[in-house]
């Protein structure tokens, strides 16, 4: 069925007092759910923000009804707070969230007079009658008593907007005023459909020493269903726990903009989180992505480029010792390129780094890789995994396994061969998980190793240009008499 835009005229006998907004809104936007906000197309609206608006109403003495429209479709109406700044008293609140979409208009127009335009051949036929049913087509009761079923139509028109429908979500309140005149109110509400994340650009300097240039911006996504003009925006790195999510907004248009800030935001503590208050005001249209500077560029930050290979056991801990001889990873495994630096003032940084995407480039513009950075406090170490190295390879083998049930122990010997096709030597960090049981000891190793945590060790292995190096170790696991094994 061909469908077109609907023309509807609103005629109301008693119109509530309309709000006059004073200045732009104040938005506090939380990080987290950024990708979900950008990609969501229905259901619930991810993301979280707190909005504060100030409105002015002209009130009559006594009972009044006031309303604020143009609200986000993702608003959480249960969290709305409406406060009078004068001597008015706020009573009950109503939220009108039935929006004037075509299907909803037709459903609520049943029993009303409707005018329908139908395209037949090259002509336009017009029908008027009382709408009896709407679904796959329209059923009209015509003035002469006939009933007409239209399976196809071009457009329809109503004399007025059916009660309870709005072009945008609308909040209404009953307000008692002791006198006539203008009064101000603060409106606070939470909404979904807003999120942000950090975007980092790292460029490595030329030369033998590893130094990097770090630039940071914030990417803000608005899919709330409302636009905010002249808003004061605070970005919070953190995601408070929420009980329920609000409805999702409409699909996002492909609109992206850049704001040039007169000054950079300054990070400040905000309860359990960190906050960045953007300077000046910002326009944040609905269905847009906004990129704003986040912090001053950091130049000459000391860094370290590494190669690393590890078996994919993760941090899993078994409930009982794993005594199957074939357990574990054998065969080829990739060597990864990593970039590490200290988030300290002495290294050229030393400030909170909110979670986001990091893109790393060589000094000549070649992309080394991308990584996701978690929320990183000052004085913490940053390690970024950038991708697989083409000219380095690792192969892991189990050389021996022995189980001694009487002694409540098992011994396993592992070897790893590292190959280097590069024209220069390389040092590869080999990380080995010890996943069979929590109590272990290294009884023999071909080289120096370090204990990383309760279940892993690491070797630093030098691999010559065009050559290979093998590292091996033997680990013994033990368990107590009360521990059962299969």
Short mmCIF file of C-alpha atoms in Angstrom, two decimals:
data_model
loop_
_atom_site.label_atom_id
_atom_site.label_comp_id
_atom_site.label_asym_id
_atom_site.label_seq_id
_atom_site.Cartn_x
_atom_site.Cartn_y
_atom_site.Cartn_z
CA UNK A 1 0.00 0.00 0.00
CA UNK A 2 1.32 3.37 -0.96
CA UNK A 3 1.44 5.67 2.05
CA UNK A 4 1.99 9.37 2.30
CA UNK A 5 2.38 12.04 4.93
CA UNK A 6 -0.71 12.82 7.00
CA UNK A 7 -2.24 16.25 7.40
CA UNK A 8 -3.91 16.71 10.78
CA UNK A 9 -5.26 19.93 12.33
CA UNK A 10 -5.34 20.27 16.11
CA UNK A 11 -8.35 22.16 17.50
CA UNK A 12 -8.57 22.18 21.30
CA UNK A 13 -11.12 24.05 23.43
CA UNK A 14 -8.84 24.44 26.47
CA UNK A 15 -5.11 24.76 25.85
CA UNK A 16 -2.71 24.24 28.78
CA UNK A 17 -0.14 26.96 29.43
CA UNK A 18 2.86 26.47 27.17
CA UNK A 19 6.39 26.67 28.50
CA UNK A 20 8.89 29.34 27.59
CA UNK A 21 12.34 27.83 27.96
CA UNK A 22 14.95 30.00 29.63
CA UNK A 23 18.32 29.32 28.04
CA UNK A 24 19.62 25.97 26.91
CA UNK A 25 19.39 22.70 28.77
CA UNK A 26 22.12 21.31 31.01
CA UNK A 27 23.05 17.76 29.97
CA UNK A 28 25.08 15.26 31.95
CA UNK A 29 25.91 12.43 29.56
CA UNK A 30 27.38 9.16 30.81
CA UNK A 31 29.82 6.97 28.95
CA UNK A 32 28.97 3.37 28.17
CA UNK A 33 26.54 1.95 25.59
CA UNK A 34 28.01 4.19 22.89
CA UNK A 35 28.04 1.55 20.16
CA UNK A 36 24.58 0.33 21.19
CA UNK A 37 23.21 3.88 20.94
CA UNK A 38 24.68 4.37 17.47
CA UNK A 39 23.49 1.00 16.17
CA UNK A 40 20.15 0.58 17.95
CA UNK A 41 17.06 0.48 15.76
CA UNK A 42 14.23 -0.37 18.12
CA UNK A 43 13.18 -1.90 21.41
CA UNK A 44 14.84 -0.12 24.30
CA UNK A 45 17.07 2.94 24.08
CA UNK A 46 20.53 2.34 25.54
CA UNK A 47 22.63 5.17 26.88
CA UNK A 48 21.96 7.42 29.82
CA UNK A 49 21.86 11.18 30.43
CA UNK A 50 20.38 13.59 32.95
CA UNK A 51 18.74 16.74 31.59
CA UNK A 52 17.86 19.95 33.44
CA UNK A 53 15.73 22.65 31.82
CA UNK A 54 14.29 25.89 33.18
CA UNK A 55 10.84 26.96 32.00
CA UNK A 56 8.64 29.99 32.56
CA UNK A 57 4.83 29.90 32.53
CA UNK A 58 2.18 32.62 32.62
CA UNK A 59 -0.21 31.39 35.31
CA UNK A 60 -3.70 32.44 36.31
CA UNK A 61 -4.62 32.68 39.96
CA UNK A 62 -5.91 29.31 41.15
CA UNK A 63 -5.84 26.07 39.16
CA UNK A 64 -3.67 25.81 36.03
CA UNK A 65 -2.51 23.09 33.70
CA UNK A 66 0.95 23.53 32.20
CA UNK A 67 2.76 21.42 29.65
CA UNK A 68 6.21 20.92 28.18
CA UNK A 69 6.46 19.29 24.75
CA UNK A 70 9.28 18.39 22.41
CA UNK A 71 10.73 15.93 24.92
CA UNK A 72 12.99 12.99 24.02
CA UNK A 73 11.19 9.85 22.92
CA UNK A 74 13.62 7.96 25.16
CA UNK A 75 12.68 9.93 28.29
CA UNK A 76 12.22 7.99 31.53
CA UNK A 77 9.02 9.68 32.70
CA UNK A 78 9.11 7.92 36.06
CA UNK A 79 12.27 9.84 36.93
CA UNK A 80 10.90 13.32 36.13
CA UNK A 81 11.22 16.02 38.80
CA UNK A 82 9.29 19.29 38.27
CA UNK A 83 9.97 22.00 40.87
CA UNK A 84 8.42 25.44 41.26
CA UNK A 85 10.98 28.15 42.02
CA UNK A 86 8.29 30.48 43.35
CA UNK A 87 5.17 30.06 45.48
CA UNK A 88 3.23 27.86 43.04
CA UNK A 89 2.35 24.30 44.07
CA UNK A 90 2.85 21.39 41.65
CA UNK A 91 0.16 18.70 41.74
CA UNK A 92 -0.35 15.65 39.54
CA UNK A 93 1.73 14.84 36.47
CA UNK A 94 0.65 13.19 33.20
CA UNK A 95 2.88 11.90 30.44
CA UNK A 96 1.46 11.76 26.90
CA UNK A 97 3.71 9.42 24.96
CA UNK A 98 1.37 8.22 22.18
CA UNK A 99 2.97 9.81 19.12
CA UNK A 100 1.14 10.81 15.98
CA UNK A 101 2.39 8.08 13.67
CA UNK A 102 0.20 7.02 10.75
CA UNK A 103 -0.95 3.69 12.23
CA UNK A 104 -1.73 5.27 15.61
CA UNK A 105 -3.61 8.14 13.93
CA UNK A 106 -5.81 5.71 12.02
CA UNK A 107 -6.45 3.55 15.08
CA UNK A 108 -7.61 6.54 17.11
CA UNK A 109 -9.58 8.02 14.21
CA UNK A 110 -12.04 5.09 14.07
CA UNK A 111 -15.52 6.56 14.46
CA UNK A 112 -14.40 9.97 13.17
CA UNK A 113 -14.89 11.64 9.81
CA UNK A 114 -11.91 11.17 7.51
CA UNK A 115 -11.10 12.35 3.98
CA UNK A 116 -9.12 9.95 1.82
CA UNK A 117 -7.38 10.57 -1.49
CA UNK A 118 -6.97 7.62 -3.84
CA UNK A 119 -4.86 7.44 -7.01
CA UNK A 120 -6.67 5.50 -9.76
CA UNK A 121 -4.96 5.52 -13.10
CA UNK A 122 -4.02 9.11 -13.76
CA UNK A 123 -6.85 10.50 -11.63
CA UNK A 124 -7.19 11.46 -7.98
CA UNK A 125 -10.42 10.31 -6.34
CA UNK A 126 -11.54 11.79 -3.03
CA UNK A 127 -13.76 10.03 -0.49
CA UNK A 128 -15.18 11.32 2.78
CA UNK A 129 -16.91 9.29 5.47
CA UNK A 130 -16.76 7.87 8.95
CA UNK A 131 -13.79 5.53 9.46
CA UNK A 132 -15.08 2.10 10.50
CA UNK A 133 -11.88 0.05 10.36
CA UNK A 134 -8.20 0.48 9.52
CA UNK A 135 -5.65 -2.22 8.83
CA UNK A 136 -4.64 -3.59 5.45
CA UNK A 137 -7.04 -0.98 4.03
CA UNK A 138 -9.62 1.58 5.14
CA UNK A 139 -13.35 0.96 5.57
CA UNK A 140 -15.56 4.08 5.31
CA UNK A 141 -19.25 4.65 6.03
CA UNK A 142 -20.27 7.12 3.30
CA UNK A 143 -22.90 9.84 3.86
CA UNK A 144 -25.39 8.07 1.54
CA UNK A 145 -25.32 4.91 3.67
CA UNK A 146 -22.95 2.87 1.52
CA UNK A 147 -19.82 1.26 2.95
CA UNK A 148 -16.63 1.63 0.92
CA UNK A 149 -13.47 -0.44 1.37
CA UNK A 150 -10.24 1.13 0.09
CA UNK A 151 -7.41 -1.36 -0.23
CA UNK A 152 -5.05 1.33 -1.51
CA UNK A 153 -4.88 5.05 -0.83
CA UNK A 154 -2.47 7.93 -1.36
CA UNK A 155 -3.20 10.09 1.70
CA UNK A 156 -5.81 10.87 4.33
CA UNK A 157 -6.83 13.94 6.30
CA UNK A 158 -8.46 14.49 9.69
CA UNK A 159 -10.17 17.60 10.99
CA UNK A 160 -8.26 17.43 14.27
CA UNK A 161 -5.61 15.45 16.05
CA UNK A 162 -7.27 12.66 18.10
CA UNK A 163 -7.12 13.19 21.85
CA UNK A 164 -4.04 11.80 23.56
CA UNK A 165 -1.78 12.04 20.52
CA UNK A 166 1.23 14.35 20.30
CA UNK A 167 3.83 15.15 17.70
CA UNK A 168 6.43 14.73 20.49
CA UNK A 169 6.23 13.25 24.00
CA UNK A 170 4.58 15.79 26.31
CA UNK A 171 4.48 16.24 30.08
CA UNK A 172 1.53 17.97 31.77
CA UNK A 173 1.12 19.13 35.36
CA UNK A 174 -1.66 20.56 37.47
CA UNK A 175 -0.36 23.69 39.18
CA UNK A 176 -1.97 25.87 41.85
CA UNK A 177 -0.89 29.51 41.82
CA UNK A 178 -1.78 31.93 44.66
CA UNK A 179 -1.68 34.83 42.22
CA UNK A 180 -1.63 35.52 38.49
CA UNK A 181 1.70 36.13 36.81
CA UNK A 182 4.88 34.60 35.49
CA UNK A 183 6.61 31.84 37.45
CA UNK A 184 9.70 29.73 36.80
CA UNK A 185 10.08 25.96 37.14
CA UNK A 186 13.02 23.56 36.94
CA UNK A 187 12.46 20.33 35.00
CA UNK A 188 14.87 17.43 35.55
CA UNK A 189 14.59 14.09 33.78
CA UNK A 190 16.68 11.07 32.79
CA UNK A 191 16.67 9.88 29.21
CA UNK A 192 18.20 7.17 27.10
CA UNK A 193 19.52 7.60 23.60
CA UNK A 194 22.55 9.68 24.62
CA UNK A 195 26.07 8.35 25.13
CA UNK A 196 29.68 9.27 24.50
CA UNK A 197 33.08 7.70 24.29
CA UNK A 198 36.63 8.94 23.93
CA UNK A 199 38.45 8.82 20.61
CA UNK A 200 42.25 8.78 20.82
CA UNK A 201 44.73 9.35 18.02
CA UNK A 202 48.27 8.15 18.73
CA UNK A 203 51.12 9.00 16.37
CA UNK A 204 54.53 7.48 16.98
CA UNK A 205 57.55 9.71 16.53
CA UNK A 206 60.40 8.80 14.21
CA UNK A 207 63.71 7.73 15.68
CA UNK A 208 65.03 4.87 17.78
CA UNK A 209 63.39 5.90 21.06
CA UNK A 210 59.68 5.17 21.35
CA UNK A 211 57.79 8.46 21.80
CA UNK A 212 54.17 9.17 21.00
CA UNK A 213 51.81 12.09 20.44
CA UNK A 214 48.36 11.56 21.99
CA UNK A 215 45.30 13.57 20.89
CA UNK A 216 41.91 12.99 22.54
CA UNK A 217 38.36 13.91 21.55
CA UNK A 218 34.89 12.95 22.75
CA UNK A 219 32.34 11.49 20.34
CA UNK A 220 28.76 12.18 21.48
CA UNK A 221 25.80 10.27 20.00
CA UNK A 222 22.25 11.62 20.27
CA UNK A 223 19.42 9.24 19.43
CA UNK A 224 17.11 10.44 22.17
CA UNK A 225 14.42 11.76 19.84
CA UNK A 226 15.00 15.41 20.80
CA UNK A 227 17.42 18.14 19.78
CA UNK A 228 19.22 20.34 22.29
CA UNK A 229 20.28 23.86 21.29
CA UNK A 230 22.76 25.91 23.27
CA UNK A 231 23.20 23.12 25.81
CA UNK A 232 25.75 23.07 28.60
CA UNK A 233 27.24 19.58 28.46
CA UNK A 234 29.10 17.58 31.09
CA UNK A 235 30.60 14.25 30.07
CA UNK A 236 30.94 11.64 32.81
CA UNK A 237 33.26 8.65 32.52
CA UNK A 238 31.27 5.93 34.22
CA UNK A 239 27.96 4.15 33.94
CA UNK A 240 25.66 4.12 36.99
CA UNK A 241 23.58 1.02 37.52
CA UNK A 242 20.04 1.44 36.20
CA UNK A 243 17.00 -0.71 36.91
CA UNK A 244 15.23 -0.36 33.57
CA UNK A 245 15.80 1.19 30.17
CA UNK A 246 13.43 3.67 28.48
CA UNK A 247 11.88 3.21 25.01
CA UNK A 248 14.15 3.53 22.02
CA UNK A 249 14.18 6.50 19.68
CA UNK A 250 13.79 6.58 15.92
CA UNK A 251 16.49 5.47 13.52
CA UNK A 252 19.48 7.72 13.31
CA UNK A 253 20.16 9.90 10.32
CA UNK A 254 23.68 10.02 8.96
CA UNK A 255 24.45 13.43 10.42
CA UNK A 256 27.82 14.28 11.92
CA UNK A 257 29.27 17.59 13.05
CA UNK A 258 32.38 19.04 14.66
CA UNK A 259 32.40 21.61 17.44
CA UNK A 260 35.44 23.83 17.80
CA UNK A 261 35.88 24.70 21.47
CA UNK A 262 37.32 28.01 22.66
CA UNK A 263 38.88 26.13 25.57
CA UNK A 264 39.38 22.53 26.60
CA UNK A 265 37.29 20.81 29.28
CA UNK A 266 38.96 20.20 32.62
CA UNK A 267 38.53 16.79 34.27
CA UNK A 268 37.05 16.89 37.76
CA UNK A 269 35.88 14.30 40.27
CA UNK A 270 32.14 13.55 40.19
CA UNK A 271 31.31 11.15 43.01
CA UNK A 272 32.69 7.78 41.95
CA UNK A 273 33.34 9.00 38.42
CA UNK A 274 35.31 11.62 36.49
CA UNK A 275 33.57 14.45 34.65
CA UNK A 276 34.55 16.82 31.85
CA UNK A 277 32.52 20.03 31.57
CA UNK A 278 32.61 21.33 28.00
CA UNK A 279 33.33 25.05 27.67
CA UNK A 280 30.58 27.29 26.30
CA UNK A 281 27.42 25.82 24.83
CA UNK A 282 26.82 23.15 22.21
CA UNK A 283 24.06 22.37 19.74
CA UNK A 284 23.27 18.65 19.84
CA UNK A 285 20.69 17.80 17.14
CA UNK A 286 18.73 14.58 17.31
CA UNK A 287 20.21 11.69 15.29
CA UNK A 288 23.67 13.26 15.18
CA UNK A 289 27.24 12.43 16.10
CA UNK A 290 29.19 15.29 17.64
CA UNK A 291 32.96 15.35 18.06
CA UNK A 292 34.46 17.75 20.60
CA UNK A 293 38.00 18.23 21.96
CA UNK A 294 38.48 16.45 25.28
CA UNK A 295 41.95 17.30 26.56
CA UNK A 296 45.15 19.00 25.49
CA UNK A 297 47.47 16.99 23.25
CA UNK A 298 50.26 15.12 25.01
CA UNK A 299 53.56 15.17 23.13
CA UNK A 300 56.74 13.21 23.60
CA UNK A 301 55.16 10.56 25.83
CA UNK A 302 57.63 7.75 26.54
CA UNK A 303 56.38 4.39 25.28
CA UNK A 304 57.47 0.84 24.57
CA UNK A 305 56.71 -1.27 21.51
CA UNK A 306 56.45 -4.97 22.25
CA UNK A 307 55.73 -8.30 20.65
CA UNK A 308 53.74 -10.85 22.63
CA UNK A 309 52.31 -14.32 22.15
CA UNK A 310 50.06 -16.22 24.53
CA UNK A 311 47.84 -19.28 24.58
CA UNK A 312 44.15 -18.56 24.79
CA UNK A 313 43.24 -19.93 28.21
CA UNK A 314 42.06 -16.63 29.70
CA UNK A 315 41.71 -16.33 33.48
CA UNK A 316 39.53 -19.39 33.96
CA UNK A 317 40.17 -21.45 37.11
CA UNK A 318 39.02 -25.09 37.17
CA UNK A 319 36.96 -26.41 40.11
CA UNK A 320 39.14 -29.57 40.20
CA UNK A 321 42.57 -30.42 38.74
CA UNK A 322 42.47 -31.06 34.99
CA UNK A 323 44.25 -34.37 34.47
CA UNK A 324 43.37 -35.08 30.82
CA UNK A 325 46.68 -35.35 28.91
CA UNK A 326 45.30 -33.63 25.81
CA UNK A 327 44.02 -30.53 27.57
CA UNK A 328 45.44 -27.23 26.36
CA UNK A 329 46.57 -25.48 23.23
CA UNK A 330 49.06 -26.91 20.78
CA UNK A 331 50.07 -25.72 17.34
CA UNK A 332 50.65 -22.34 15.80
CA UNK A 333 49.61 -19.18 17.59
CA UNK A 334 49.93 -15.54 16.52
CA UNK A 335 52.42 -12.98 17.72
CA UNK A 336 50.75 -9.68 18.59
CA UNK A 337 52.09 -6.14 18.38
CA UNK A 338 51.48 -4.12 21.53
CA UNK A 339 52.16 -0.56 22.61
CA UNK A 340 52.66 0.30 26.28
CA UNK A 341 53.09 3.57 28.15
CA UNK A 342 52.69 4.91 31.67
CA UNK A 343 49.89 7.37 32.39
CA UNK A 344 52.15 9.45 34.64
CA UNK A 345 53.18 13.08 34.69
CA UNK A 346 56.81 12.03 34.48
CA UNK A 347 56.02 10.30 31.18
CA UNK A 348 54.10 13.30 29.80
CA UNK A 349 50.55 12.36 30.82
CA UNK A 350 49.20 11.75 34.33
CA UNK A 351 45.46 12.40 33.97
CA UNK A 352 42.30 10.26 33.88
CA UNK A 353 41.79 8.63 30.48
CA UNK A 354 38.13 7.72 29.82
CA UNK A 355 37.29 4.55 27.93
CA UNK A 356 37.30 4.71 24.16
CA UNK A 357 38.87 3.71 20.88
CA UNK A 358 42.58 4.24 20.21
CA UNK A 359 43.97 4.43 16.68
CA UNK A 360 47.75 4.14 16.41
CA UNK A 361 49.76 5.38 13.42
CA UNK A 362 53.41 5.33 12.45
CA UNK A 363 55.09 8.70 11.95
CA UNK A 364 54.57 8.33 8.17
CA UNK A 365 50.79 7.86 8.53
CA UNK A 366 50.68 4.05 8.26
CA UNK A 367 48.02 2.51 10.50
CA UNK A 368 49.48 0.14 13.09
CA UNK A 369 46.14 -0.87 14.52
CA UNK A 370 43.20 0.00 16.75
CA UNK A 371 42.43 -0.97 20.32
CA UNK A 372 39.85 -0.29 23.00
CA UNK A 373 41.07 1.50 26.10
CA UNK A 374 39.26 0.87 29.39
CA UNK A 375 38.76 3.66 31.95
CA UNK A 376 42.34 4.33 33.06
CA UNK A 377 43.18 6.38 36.17
CA UNK A 378 46.25 8.55 36.50
CA UNK A 379 49.49 6.70 37.33
CA UNK A 380 48.26 3.47 35.73
CA UNK A 381 49.96 1.54 32.94
CA UNK A 382 48.37 1.35 29.49
CA UNK A 383 48.87 -1.65 27.20
CA UNK A 384 47.28 -1.62 23.75
CA UNK A 385 47.02 -4.71 21.56
CA UNK A 386 47.33 -3.48 17.97
CA UNK A 387 47.16 -6.61 15.80
CA UNK A 388 48.99 -9.67 14.49
CA UNK A 389 52.59 -9.37 13.31
CA UNK A 390 53.10 -10.81 9.83
CA UNK A 391 56.81 -11.73 10.08
CA UNK A 392 56.75 -13.33 13.54
CA UNK A 393 55.30 -16.72 14.34
CA UNK A 394 55.01 -19.02 17.38
CA UNK A 395 54.36 -22.74 17.70
CA UNK A 396 53.41 -24.39 21.01
CA UNK A 397 53.95 -28.09 21.74
CA UNK A 398 53.33 -30.40 24.67
CA UNK A 399 56.50 -32.46 25.03
CA UNK A 400 55.49 -34.62 27.99
CA UNK A 401 52.69 -35.18 30.51
CA UNK A 402 52.74 -37.43 33.59
CA UNK A 403 50.04 -38.01 36.19
CA UNK A 404 50.89 -39.50 39.62
CA UNK A 405 47.61 -40.07 41.45
CA UNK A 406 49.30 -41.54 44.51
CA UNK A 407 51.49 -38.46 44.92
CA UNK A 408 48.54 -36.17 44.03
CA UNK A 409 50.57 -34.43 41.34
CA UNK A 410 50.98 -34.09 37.60
CA UNK A 411 53.91 -32.80 35.56
CA UNK A 412 53.74 -31.18 32.13
CA UNK A 413 56.54 -30.05 29.81
CA UNK A 414 55.78 -27.33 27.23
CA UNK A 415 57.99 -25.89 24.47
CA UNK A 416 57.44 -22.88 22.23
CA UNK A 417 59.38 -22.16 19.05
CA UNK A 418 59.48 -18.56 17.85
CA UNK A 419 60.40 -17.75 14.24
CA UNK A 420 61.46 -14.35 12.92
CA UNK A 421 61.32 -13.49 9.21
CA UNK A 422 62.22 -9.86 9.83
CA UNK A 423 65.59 -8.44 8.69
CA UNK A 424 66.32 -7.43 12.30
CA UNK A 425 66.25 -9.25 15.62
CA UNK A 426 63.12 -9.11 17.75
CA UNK A 427 62.27 -9.75 21.40
CA UNK A 428 58.99 -11.56 22.00
CA UNK A 429 57.22 -11.76 25.34
CA UNK A 430 55.84 -15.29 25.78
CA UNK A 431 52.94 -15.43 28.24
CA UNK A 432 52.04 -18.90 29.45
CA UNK A 433 48.92 -19.66 31.46
CA UNK A 434 49.07 -22.52 33.95
CA UNK A 435 45.42 -23.55 33.88
CA UNK A 436 45.37 -27.14 35.14
CA UNK A 437 45.27 -26.26 38.85
CA UNK A 438 45.86 -23.36 41.24
CA UNK A 439 48.87 -24.85 43.09
CA UNK A 440 51.90 -25.09 40.79
CA UNK A 441 55.68 -24.74 40.63
CA UNK A 442 58.15 -24.42 37.76
CA UNK A 443 60.65 -27.23 38.22
CA UNK A 444 62.76 -26.49 35.11
CA UNK A 445 62.96 -23.73 32.50
CA UNK A 446 65.28 -23.02 29.58
CA UNK A 447 65.42 -19.32 30.42
CA UNK A 448 64.54 -16.70 32.98
CA UNK A 449 60.84 -16.32 33.68
CA UNK A 450 58.64 -13.98 35.72
CA UNK A 451 55.45 -14.72 37.60
CA UNK A 452 52.73 -12.44 36.20
CA UNK A 453 49.85 -13.47 38.46
CA UNK A 454 48.45 -16.51 40.25
CA UNK A 455 48.08 -18.50 37.03
CA UNK A 456 50.61 -17.28 34.47
CA UNK A 457 54.31 -16.76 33.82
CA UNK A 458 56.21 -14.87 31.12
CA UNK A 459 59.51 -15.20 29.23
CA UNK A 460 61.36 -12.50 27.31
CA UNK A 461 62.75 -14.33 24.27
CA UNK A 462 65.29 -12.87 21.85
CA UNK A 463 64.78 -14.16 18.29
CA UNK A 464 67.52 -13.47 15.71
CA UNK A 465 66.79 -11.97 12.32
CA UNK A 466 65.75 -14.72 9.91
CA UNK A 467 66.08 -17.32 12.67
CA UNK A 468 64.24 -19.08 15.46
CA UNK A 469 64.47 -19.64 19.22
CA UNK A 470 62.87 -22.33 21.38
CA UNK A 471 61.91 -21.83 25.00
CA UNK A 472 60.68 -24.64 27.26
CA UNK A 473 59.59 -25.21 30.83
CA UNK A 474 58.28 -27.97 33.09
CA UNK A 475 55.48 -27.29 35.56
CA UNK A 476 54.35 -29.51 38.42
CA UNK A 477 50.83 -29.26 39.86
CA UNK A 478 49.89 -30.58 43.32
CA UNK A 479 46.60 -30.86 45.21
CA UNK A 480 45.47 -31.59 48.75
CA UNK A 481 44.15 -35.00 49.90
CA UNK A 482 40.57 -33.72 50.10
CA UNK A 483 40.55 -32.59 46.45
CA UNK A 484 38.78 -35.06 44.18
CA UNK A 485 40.00 -35.64 40.64
CA UNK A 486 38.23 -37.44 37.78
#
